[in-house]
Amino acid sequence: MTAQAASAPAGTRLKALKRITFVDVVLWALRVIVVVVVVGGTIGTFVKGTYTTAQWVDFFMFGLTIGGVYALIALGYTMVYGILRLINFAHGDITMAGAFSAYFLASSLDRAGTLDAFPLLAMLAIMALAMGVCAGIALIVEHICYRPFRHVKSLAPLICAIGASFFLQHAFRGMYGSTIRSYPDPEWMKGRLDLFGFEIPVVQPIVILTALGAMLFLYLIVQKTRMGTAMRAVSEDRDAAALMGIDVNKVIIFTFILGGCMAGIGGVLYCFVYKQIYYFTGFFPGIKAFCAAVLGGIGNIPGAMVGGFFLGVVESVGPALFLDGIGITAPYQLRDLIAFTMLVMILIFRPQGILGERLASQRA
Amino acid sequence: MTFTVVAASYRHRERQRSAPYRTVMAGVTFGGVAVFLGFVGILTMFGQREVIAETLSLAHLTIAMSAFFAGLWVTHASSRTGLAARVAQGLGAGTVAGALIALLALSIHLFKLRRVFIALKKDLLDILTFEQSIGAAVAVLVIGGALCGLLGAALYLMPRKLRRPLVVGLTWAFFVGLFQELIQLMLQYEFLMKFRELFFTWDGLKPQGALIVFAAAAVTAAAWQAYRPRYDSFRENATPGQARMLLGFKILIGLVLIIGFPAFAGNFIGQVLMLVGLYVLMGMGLNLELGLAGLLDLGFVAFFAVGAYTTALLTSNADIAIANMSFWQALPIAVVLSVVIGVLFGIPVLKVRGDYLAVATLGLGEIVRVLVLSDFAAPVLGGAQGVLGIPRPSIGGFEFNDPVDLFYITLVASAVAAYFAWRLENSRLGRAWTAIRDDEDVAQALGINLVNVKLLAYGLGAGFAGVAGAIFAVMLASIFPHSFQLLISINVLALLIVGGMGSLPGVVVGAAALIGLPELLREFGEYRFLFYGLVIVVMMRLKAEGLWPSAARRRERMLEEESRAAIEAELRGGASR
């Protein structure tokens, strides 16, 4: 396009100018605004110098922590998208369901003292419960909301998933109550750790390392096992995979289980960071994890991991870095704005994400 | 294989399962529903509502119904077995459902489940055991379940002539019992007192009242059934003049009902109807976007907020207000601004399709809400404190103060909007929308300007929501950012799904069912979204075209049914060979 325009005579260039529509103007204005806010805000913040280096490290580490959680949840979106080409809208609430169920185990272990006495074992048990519940509910949702629509190309499965999302939220509200419950806070998670001269809360490296470990495990499953190979084959071409003798149904079930397990770990870690849970806890992390999946290129497993960490860091550093600099009062109230703006911008300007292929515009 | 063939073969396989399997599955499904209602606390709530005063609570009715429908369903599903077998299956399914509920009662009795599940406590146990000992309760539940299952089977096997009046009578008695408070409220007038005492006590419907309602409804239904052929033949053979008169008569009755009823029924009903009206307005807006153009917009609430905030800021007497207009001056500005915002909203997501569009618009809607709520925008929009002191509209000294008065404004607005929506649907633009819904690429190839058509869908849809927002602002006389949650978009989506996407009467039906019913049954409000989620899933699975499908969908559906029947017949032939 640009090469053509450069070699074309002046007359056609004028015509090309005339072809600029109102829509283009608005989209360019959007780009300019975002660039101005980002660049201007950054310069403004550094000129003002409100924050110390220790504070920046704090923001960054918190971003990585929460980013690890986003990445774990995003894996569920991206794997399901890769295989079924649909957004599992209820995934955030599936996460909540697991973490909320694990709360009861966690608090009883805490009261019994097991959580302090055998931290590793107790955490494993809590996560195993969350993983089990998440995987189970993910399978039920798949069976009820997605399976009947596997051969239809319409909005039906998405609408069904939206319904399932609200159904899950309010079913768990009815079962476990609408009050906000506080997750246990064991002694060994309370301290601070010295890392290259900066003090960070112990819980952050725990969460980051757990998330990385889970992701490594998942990556090995997807890359090295027979089932993982089958998964990749199905996401490449479902019909061809079926012709090669792969049981597509089994692969889909396996994918939902795997996504549910990752969501279970992510949900428990999220609750140990924020120390609380109620029935609506899952919805926004879910949407943000979806943003992370899109950011990394949906359908792309390493993409979801990168996207999760990236979103977490930008969201955590962003209010101080971009918004404070241009003189916005109380920039932390606008934190959610950053994730959603990033989602919309990515969808407009680079739907294939950071690492992904162009899937967003292919699917009608 | 096409989807129809796949679905048909799936159904065919379902039907070939063995009879015991079907029986147990029916019992487990319907009994499971009752157990689930117990787990989430709905059954406990139902226990406080009596359908027939001091005789039958809604909870007990639900338990009985679960076994009843298990029996009915299994009888329906085994259409190819003998009569005795079907009756036995109905009995069996009812027993299984009853046993499942008995199991719930037993486990509440034995274990301390309420530590985790807050609803599983003494109240629920009392309901499940009929306040008797646990052993007796288990026996009652199982035997009662079996009887109810039997009744279900019997109802299904009954000749149609008998079944129809019975079902109509029972349904009427049920609804009169359920809504007794409202009906009593309407019978406040002096000359209706006698009438009321015949049916109701202060606590609810009397058993004799229920019997009278049942008998009256059943007799009417039977009479109508007998008279129906004559009416049908009259309608078919009617001269154009007669047909026009019939239609006019129907419209007249409808108008008298909708205009006269709220004034007669009082402010509470007026308030509910007004909310329904607001959602009808929004539903018609989203119907343009989703029903016609196929654009799933989850940020729809933003337009509603724009309408409300514009009206508030232009008319309020608060400090941050920018003008002191009347409602009538502010309304057109609010609508125009909503349209503009709608178009601006649409531009970034023009190229985003399908699933992505839903999440992208959700993000945009949340951006609006977060901005409105923030301190950053507080000097202009009032932040979390909202905007207070919005005056009520008035015409020449008459002030629209009561909900009923405001309902009439909503009614007029809805009528005007419905006319617009109807004309749009059948216009060139409406057909262009339908075209891009069915296939964007083909539509573009046919020369439809996708950009213009999509932006018009967003803009016009937003305009409808803007009207609703403006009326909402004057209704509450003050607005807060918390009124504009994502849940409103979900409400509107749900009512479209229930009514039927792309169908104008469907919007009204959906709004009445989803907004009106939960408002009337106040205590159900807590579980409203559970119900919405469920309704969305169930409708998509069982009746995706909605309760009142649009004409085009109805035609499609008929063709689909025909081809499915043909395929199923073929499959059956293949299986027997």
Tab-separated table of N, CA and C in Angstrom, chain A residues 37 40-41 44-45 48 319-331 334, chain B residues 375-376:
chain	number	residue	atom	x	y	z
A	37	VAL	N	-1.134	10.465	26.114
A	37	VAL	CA	-1.294	10.144	27.536
A	37	VAL	C	-0.106	9.333	28.022
A	40	GLY	N	3.270	11.632	27.459
A	40	GLY	CA	3.166	12.832	28.295
A	40	GLY	C	3.125	12.481	29.761
A	41	GLY	N	2.329	11.461	30.088
A	41	GLY	CA	2.204	11.048	31.478
A	41	GLY	C	3.526	10.575	32.033
A	44	GLY	N	5.779	13.540	32.516
A	44	GLY	CA	5.265	14.332	33.632
A	44	GLY	C	5.596	13.699	34.972
A	45	THR	N	5.386	12.383	35.059
A	45	THR	CA	5.638	11.695	36.322
A	45	THR	C	7.101	11.788	36.713
A	48	LYS	N	7.990	15.305	37.823
A	48	LYS	CA	7.498	15.582	39.170
A	48	LYS	C	8.266	14.787	40.223
A	319	PRO	N	-1.294	3.449	36.390
A	319	PRO	CA	-1.913	4.634	36.989
A	319	PRO	C	-0.875	5.640	37.467
A	320	ALA	N	0.194	5.130	38.100
A	320	ALA	CA	1.217	6.045	38.592
A	320	ALA	C	2.008	6.639	37.441
A	321	LEU	N	2.313	5.806	36.449
A	321	LEU	CA	3.219	6.242	35.396
A	321	LEU	C	2.536	7.156	34.391
A	322	PHE	N	1.344	6.733	33.889
A	322	PHE	CA	0.714	7.501	32.811
A	322	PHE	C	-0.244	8.557	33.340
A	323	LEU	N	-1.060	8.159	34.315
A	323	LEU	CA	-2.178	9.021	34.670
A	323	LEU	C	-1.798	10.097	35.669
A	324	ASP	N	-0.926	9.742	36.601
A	324	ASP	CA	-0.514	10.724	37.591
A	324	ASP	C	0.205	11.883	36.911
A	325	GLY	N	0.994	11.552	35.886
A	325	GLY	CA	1.811	12.559	35.224
A	325	GLY	C	0.995	13.632	34.534
A	326	ILE	N	-0.198	13.291	34.039
A	326	ILE	CA	-0.992	14.326	33.375
A	326	ILE	C	-1.983	14.964	34.336
A	327	GLY	N	-1.720	14.785	35.605
A	327	GLY	CA	-2.475	15.533	36.609
A	327	GLY	C	-3.886	15.042	36.855
A	328	ILE	N	-4.107	13.731	36.772
A	328	ILE	CA	-5.429	13.194	37.071
A	328	ILE	C	-5.522	12.916	38.557
A	329	THR	N	-6.601	13.364	39.186
A	329	THR	CA	-6.748	13.113	40.616
A	329	THR	C	-7.135	11.665	40.831
A	330	ALA	N	-6.633	11.092	41.903
A	330	ALA	CA	-6.935	9.712	42.297
A	330	ALA	C	-6.805	8.743	41.131
A	331	PRO	N	-5.588	8.591	40.575
A	331	PRO	CA	-5.430	7.757	39.376
A	331	PRO	C	-5.765	6.290	39.614
A	334	LEU	N	-8.885	4.700	38.318
A	334	LEU	CA	-8.989	4.447	36.885
A	334	LEU	C	-8.170	3.227	36.464
B	375	ASP	N	-13.151	10.173	40.731
B	375	ASP	CA	-13.023	11.557	41.200
B	375	ASP	C	-12.575	12.471	40.081
B	376	PHE	N	-11.910	11.869	39.080
B	376	PHE	CA	-11.407	12.633	37.947
B	376	PHE	C	-12.546	13.367	37.238
